[in-house]
mmCIF file of C-alpha atoms in Angstrom:
data_model
loop_
_atom_site.group_PDB
_atom_site.id
_atom_site.type_symbol
_atom_site.label_atom_id
_atom_site.label_comp_id
_atom_site.label_asym_id
_atom_site.label_seq_id
_atom_site.Cartn_x
_atom_site.Cartn_y
_atom_site.Cartn_z
ATOM 1 C CA ASP A 1 -5.981 25.559 23.002
ATOM 2 C CA THR A 2 -6.479 21.789 22.907
ATOM 3 C CA GLY A 3 -2.889 20.804 22.192
ATOM 4 C CA VAL A 4 -0.508 18.826 24.356
ATOM 5 C CA SER A 5 0.463 20.728 27.488
ATOM 6 C CA GLN A 6 3.338 20.211 29.868
ATOM 7 C CA ASP A 7 4.020 21.565 33.313
ATOM 8 C CA PRO A 8 6.283 23.099 34.420
ATOM 9 C CA ARG A 9 7.899 24.673 31.395
ATOM 10 C CA HIS A 10 11.159 25.183 33.275
ATOM 11 C CA LYS A 11 12.652 23.522 36.334
ATOM 12 C CA ILE A 12 15.913 24.251 38.099
ATOM 13 C CA THR A 13 16.937 21.853 40.815
ATOM 14 C CA LYS A 14 19.956 20.836 42.801
ATOM 15 C CA ARG A 15 21.688 17.566 42.201
ATOM 16 C CA GLY A 16 20.171 14.797 44.268
ATOM 17 C CA GLN A 17 16.667 16.250 44.378
ATOM 18 C CA ASN A 18 13.618 14.558 42.904
ATOM 19 C CA VAL A 19 11.578 16.245 40.184
ATOM 20 C CA THR A 20 8.242 15.415 38.616
ATOM 21 C CA PHE A 21 6.878 16.616 35.302
ATOM 22 C CA ARG A 22 3.333 16.444 34.065
ATOM 23 C CA CYS A 23 1.971 15.980 30.563
ATOM 24 C CA ASP A 24 -1.639 16.459 29.523
ATOM 25 C CA PRO A 25 -2.223 14.931 26.076
ATOM 26 C CA ILE A 26 -4.851 15.855 23.548
ATOM 27 C CA SER A 27 -8.026 14.482 25.075
ATOM 28 C CA GLU A 28 -8.928 11.763 22.581
ATOM 29 C CA HIS A 29 -5.367 10.521 22.171
ATOM 30 C CA ASN A 30 -4.752 7.165 23.831
ATOM 31 C CA ARG A 31 -1.027 6.989 23.141
ATOM 32 C CA LEU A 32 1.390 9.141 25.094
ATOM 33 C CA TYR A 33 5.147 9.342 24.587
ATOM 34 C CA TRP A 34 8.031 10.799 26.546
ATOM 35 C CA TYR A 35 11.265 11.951 24.920
ATOM 36 C CA ARG A 36 14.424 13.607 26.139
ATOM 37 C CA GLN A 37 16.315 16.128 24.081
ATOM 38 C CA THR A 38 19.760 17.377 25.003
ATOM 39 C CA LEU A 39 21.340 20.440 23.480
ATOM 40 C CA GLY A 40 22.136 20.002 19.810
ATOM 41 C CA GLN A 41 20.612 16.536 19.613
ATOM 42 C CA GLY A 42 17.376 15.137 18.311
ATOM 43 C CA PRO A 43 14.732 13.861 20.721
ATOM 44 C CA GLU A 44 15.436 10.423 22.172
ATOM 45 C CA PHE A 45 12.603 8.060 22.940
ATOM 46 C CA LEU A 46 12.132 7.241 26.633
ATOM 47 C CA THR A 47 8.821 5.445 27.004
ATOM 48 C CA TYR A 48 5.240 5.296 25.825
ATOM 49 C CA PHE A 49 1.809 4.437 27.109
ATOM 50 C CA GLN A 50 -1.276 3.096 25.473
ATOM 51 C CA ASN A 51 -4.035 4.237 27.753
ATOM 52 C CA GLU A 52 -2.717 3.473 31.248
ATOM 53 C CA ALA A 53 -0.383 0.670 30.173
ATOM 54 C CA GLN A 54 3.315 1.413 29.782
ATOM 55 C CA LEU A 55 4.179 -0.664 26.730
ATOM 56 C CA GLU A 56 7.805 0.152 26.090
ATOM 57 C CA LYS A 57 10.757 1.655 27.926
ATOM 58 C CA SER A 58 14.040 2.705 26.402
ATOM 59 C CA ARG A 59 17.404 1.677 27.794
ATOM 60 C CA LEU A 60 17.827 5.391 28.485
ATOM 61 C CA LEU A 61 15.193 5.134 31.194
ATOM 62 C CA SER A 62 17.355 4.224 34.160
ATOM 63 C CA ASP A 63 15.887 3.054 37.441
ATOM 64 C CA ARG A 64 15.923 6.661 38.637
ATOM 65 C CA PHE A 65 13.254 7.458 36.064
ATOM 66 C CA SER A 66 9.644 6.415 36.418
ATOM 67 C CA ALA A 67 6.623 7.316 34.371
ATOM 68 C CA GLU A 68 2.973 6.797 35.126
ATOM 69 C CA ARG A 69 -0.344 7.319 33.448
ATOM 70 C CA PRO A 70 -2.719 6.069 36.106
ATOM 71 C CA LYS A 71 -6.044 6.912 34.510
ATOM 72 C CA GLY A 72 -5.011 6.844 30.901
ATOM 73 C CA SER A 73 -5.182 10.601 30.633
ATOM 74 C CA PHE A 74 -2.340 12.773 31.980
ATOM 75 C CA SER A 75 1.083 11.304 32.620
ATOM 76 C CA THR A 76 3.884 12.094 35.057
ATOM 77 C CA LEU A 77 7.599 11.563 34.639
ATOM 78 C CA GLU A 78 9.616 11.484 37.847
ATOM 79 C CA ILE A 79 13.376 11.640 38.109
ATOM 80 C CA GLN A 80 14.818 10.638 41.458
ATOM 81 C CA ARG A 81 18.212 11.727 42.761
ATOM 82 C CA THR A 82 18.790 13.995 39.784
ATOM 83 C CA GLU A 83 22.225 14.211 38.230
ATOM 84 C CA GLN A 84 23.706 16.980 36.134
ATOM 85 C CA GLY A 85 23.482 14.707 33.101
ATOM 86 C CA ASP A 86 19.715 14.748 33.452
ATOM 87 C CA SER A 87 19.672 18.371 32.323
ATOM 88 C CA ALA A 88 17.673 18.347 29.103
ATOM 89 C CA MET A 89 14.366 19.197 27.531
ATOM 90 C CA TYR A 90 11.733 16.585 28.315
ATOM 91 C CA LEU A 91 9.130 16.353 25.595
ATOM 92 C CA CYS A 92 5.738 14.720 25.702
ATOM 93 C CA ALA A 93 3.765 13.732 22.626
ATOM 94 C CA SER A 94 0.424 12.104 22.054
ATOM 95 C CA ARG A 95 -1.437 10.508 19.214
ATOM 96 C CA VAL A 96 -4.682 8.815 18.518
ATOM 97 C CA GLY A 97 -5.132 5.141 17.782
ATOM 98 C CA ALA A 98 -3.643 1.856 18.828
ATOM 99 C CA GLY A 99 -3.084 0.471 15.384
ATOM 100 C CA GLY A 100 -1.378 1.974 12.412
ATOM 101 C CA LEU A 101 1.073 4.791 12.444
ATOM 102 C CA LYS A 102 -0.359 8.190 13.048
ATOM 103 C CA THR A 103 1.045 11.616 13.642
ATOM 104 C CA GLN A 104 2.386 12.495 17.041
ATOM 105 C CA TYR A 105 1.740 15.958 18.381
ATOM 106 C CA PHE A 106 4.291 17.380 20.733
ATOM 107 C CA GLY A 107 3.944 19.536 23.806
ATOM 108 C CA PRO A 108 6.144 22.562 24.501
ATOM 109 C CA GLY A 109 8.494 20.561 26.700
ATOM 110 C CA THR A 110 9.863 20.947 30.209
ATOM 111 C CA ARG A 111 13.403 22.256 30.350
ATOM 112 C CA LEU A 112 15.285 20.796 33.314
ATOM 113 C CA LEU A 113 18.511 22.230 34.646
ATOM 114 C CA VAL A 114 20.293 20.298 37.372
ATOM 115 C CA LEU A 115 22.880 22.343 39.232
ATOM 116 C CA ALA B 1 18.145 -1.518 13.268
ATOM 117 C CA GLN B 2 16.594 1.815 12.468
ATOM 118 C CA LYS B 3 18.637 4.900 11.867
ATOM 119 C CA VAL B 4 18.062 8.407 10.568
ATOM 120 C CA THR B 5 20.939 10.497 9.290
ATOM 121 C CA GLN B 6 20.834 14.231 8.702
ATOM 122 C CA ALA B 7 24.347 14.886 7.470
ATOM 123 C CA GLN B 8 23.937 18.659 7.373
ATOM 124 C CA THR B 9 24.388 19.929 10.888
ATOM 125 C CA GLU B 10 23.929 23.601 10.027
ATOM 126 C CA ILE B 11 22.931 25.483 6.897
ATOM 127 C CA SER B 12 22.928 29.233 6.411
ATOM 128 C CA VAL B 13 21.236 30.889 3.457
ATOM 129 C CA VAL B 14 20.188 34.363 2.493
ATOM 130 C CA GLU B 15 16.509 35.165 2.345
ATOM 131 C CA LYS B 16 14.755 34.106 -0.861
ATOM 132 C CA GLU B 17 17.261 31.388 -1.598
ATOM 133 C CA ASP B 18 16.037 27.825 -2.009
ATOM 134 C CA VAL B 19 17.427 25.298 0.434
ATOM 135 C CA THR B 20 17.253 21.495 0.612
ATOM 136 C CA LEU B 21 17.609 19.581 3.846
ATOM 137 C CA ASP B 22 18.761 15.997 3.398
ATOM 138 C CA CYS B 23 17.486 12.959 5.269
ATOM 139 C CA VAL B 24 18.699 9.401 4.793
ATOM 140 C CA TYR B 25 17.176 6.556 6.747
ATOM 141 C CA GLU B 26 17.815 2.895 7.393
ATOM 142 C CA THR B 27 15.259 0.276 8.298
ATOM 143 C CA ARG B 28 14.583 -3.363 7.604
ATOM 144 C CA ASP B 29 10.865 -2.814 7.908
ATOM 145 C CA THR B 30 8.904 -2.667 4.688
ATOM 146 C CA THR B 31 6.178 -0.595 6.315
ATOM 147 C CA TYR B 32 7.212 2.609 7.940
ATOM 148 C CA TYR B 33 6.441 6.282 8.123
ATOM 149 C CA LEU B 34 8.707 9.259 7.700
ATOM 150 C CA PHE B 35 8.142 12.649 9.243
ATOM 151 C CA TRP B 36 9.594 16.107 9.179
ATOM 152 C CA TYR B 37 9.275 18.308 12.230
ATOM 153 C CA LYS B 38 10.293 21.923 12.711
ATOM 154 C CA GLN B 39 11.639 23.154 16.033
ATOM 155 C CA PRO B 40 11.696 26.941 16.273
ATOM 156 C CA PRO B 41 13.630 28.716 19.043
ATOM 157 C CA SER B 42 10.631 28.326 21.339
ATOM 158 C CA GLY B 43 11.464 24.619 21.466
ATOM 159 C CA GLU B 44 8.145 23.098 20.533
ATOM 160 C CA LEU B 45 8.169 20.476 17.787
ATOM 161 C CA VAL B 46 5.834 21.360 14.943
ATOM 162 C CA PHE B 47 4.607 18.632 12.617
ATOM 163 C CA LEU B 48 5.209 19.370 8.923
ATOM 164 C CA ILE B 49 4.581 16.192 6.965
ATOM 165 C CA ARG B 50 4.104 12.439 7.211
ATOM 166 C CA ARG B 51 4.792 10.021 4.393
ATOM 167 C CA ASN B 52 4.269 6.247 4.412
ATOM 168 C CA SER B 53 6.625 3.776 2.795
ATOM 169 C CA PHE B 54 4.183 2.838 0.049
ATOM 170 C CA ASP B 55 3.619 6.340 -1.205
ATOM 171 C CA GLU B 56 6.566 7.750 -3.081
ATOM 172 C CA GLN B 57 4.610 10.586 -4.583
ATOM 173 C CA ASN B 58 6.335 13.860 -3.908
ATOM 174 C CA GLU B 59 4.404 16.541 -2.118
ATOM 175 C CA ILE B 60 4.294 20.289 -2.298
ATOM 176 C CA SER B 61 2.735 22.521 0.307
ATOM 177 C CA GLY B 62 3.229 26.180 -0.369
ATOM 178 C CA ARG B 63 6.944 26.892 -0.254
ATOM 179 C CA TYR B 64 7.668 23.437 1.153
ATOM 180 C CA SER B 65 8.232 20.330 -0.923
ATOM 181 C CA TRP B 66 9.364 16.830 -0.101
ATOM 182 C CA ASN B 67 11.148 14.295 -2.291
ATOM 183 C CA PHE B 68 10.809 10.696 -1.092
ATOM 184 C CA GLN B 69 12.951 8.109 -2.886
ATOM 185 C CA LYS B 70 12.909 4.576 -1.518
ATOM 186 C CA SER B 71 15.667 3.509 -3.912
ATOM 187 C CA THR B 72 18.103 5.769 -2.090
ATOM 188 C CA SER B 73 16.306 5.698 1.300
ATOM 189 C CA SER B 74 16.049 9.444 1.266
ATOM 190 C CA PHE B 75 13.340 11.880 2.260
ATOM 191 C CA ASN B 76 14.628 15.340 1.437
ATOM 192 C CA PHE B 77 12.897 18.603 2.277
ATOM 193 C CA THR B 78 13.147 21.731 0.163
ATOM 194 C CA ILE B 79 12.139 25.229 1.161
ATOM 195 C CA THR B 80 11.667 27.528 -1.801
ATOM 196 C CA ALA B 81 12.246 31.254 -1.437
ATOM 197 C CA SER B 82 13.287 30.910 2.191
ATOM 198 C CA GLN B 83 12.203 33.470 4.747
ATOM 199 C CA VAL B 84 13.697 34.538 8.055
ATOM 200 C CA VAL B 85 10.784 32.841 9.836
ATOM 201 C CA ASP B 86 11.978 29.529 8.432
ATOM 202 C CA SER B 87 15.004 29.697 10.726
ATOM 203 C CA ALA B 88 14.726 26.683 13.014
ATOM 204 C CA VAL B 89 16.062 23.211 13.591
ATOM 205 C CA TYR B 90 14.421 20.681 11.308
ATOM 206 C CA PHE B 91 14.167 17.034 12.276
ATOM 207 C CA CYS B 92 13.530 14.064 10.045
ATOM 208 C CA ALA B 93 12.003 11.109 11.887
ATOM 209 C CA LEU B 94 11.302 7.456 11.146
ATOM 210 C CA ILE B 95 8.493 5.464 12.717
ATOM 211 C CA VAL B 96 7.814 2.975 14.466
ATOM 212 C CA ASP B 97 9.165 4.271 17.691
ATOM 213 C CA MET B 98 10.154 7.648 16.331
ATOM 214 C CA ARG B 99 13.874 7.536 15.704
ATOM 215 C CA PHE B 100 14.963 11.101 15.172
ATOM 216 C CA GLY B 101 17.898 12.398 13.225
ATOM 217 C CA ALA B 102 20.232 14.792 14.970
ATOM 218 C CA GLY B 103 18.549 17.728 13.273
ATOM 219 C CA THR B 104 19.651 20.395 10.826
ATOM 220 C CA ARG B 105 19.860 23.973 12.010
ATOM 221 C CA LEU B 106 18.744 26.336 9.278
ATOM 222 C CA THR B 107 19.513 30.023 9.530
ATOM 223 C CA VAL B 108 17.933 32.355 7.014
ATOM 224 C CA LYS B 109 19.521 35.779 6.970
ATOM 225 C CA PRO B 110 17.647 38.803 5.778
#
């Protein structure tokens, strides 16, 4: 399967702990996106990368959140000092191309539960 | 500002009925793309269709069809002869930075 993969699929943590999620995009895709989806809501944009450069960050991405894509391939999303409000599905998507508007392909998501 | 509105929060139909999911969008951009994604209970978002702002031709793919009307800023999705496997949450999305609607939960009962 050469789709977008995310790890872990599920994470349960205690409030105040740090968590890190990983996303492996489709290999030839140079754009990588992170979204957060809470129950009953549509996905909300968090940030995106073009290759290793983080080009945009949403207001939703507080200073407790940090994302990296050091080699322009996989990406990590870290949440520090987790809060119960961080409980959500974190989705990663990737697409090919810097110009134009092309289809994003989504990974299965990482479901985070903060107790 | 960009906005996507899916006014129907939940729809329930009986198998084999036709169902239309509404999507209304707002944007000042003249160039944009619209998408529909399906999210089954497994949670993964599945791409269904992409349509650019210059192409108002309607599209049919099997039991799925899409009606794009710029005059009313709508991009509605119809499932003909619905099946239980169509039960999912369906999201309409607007590019550039993928503004999603809140989703419409479709339940198809046997």
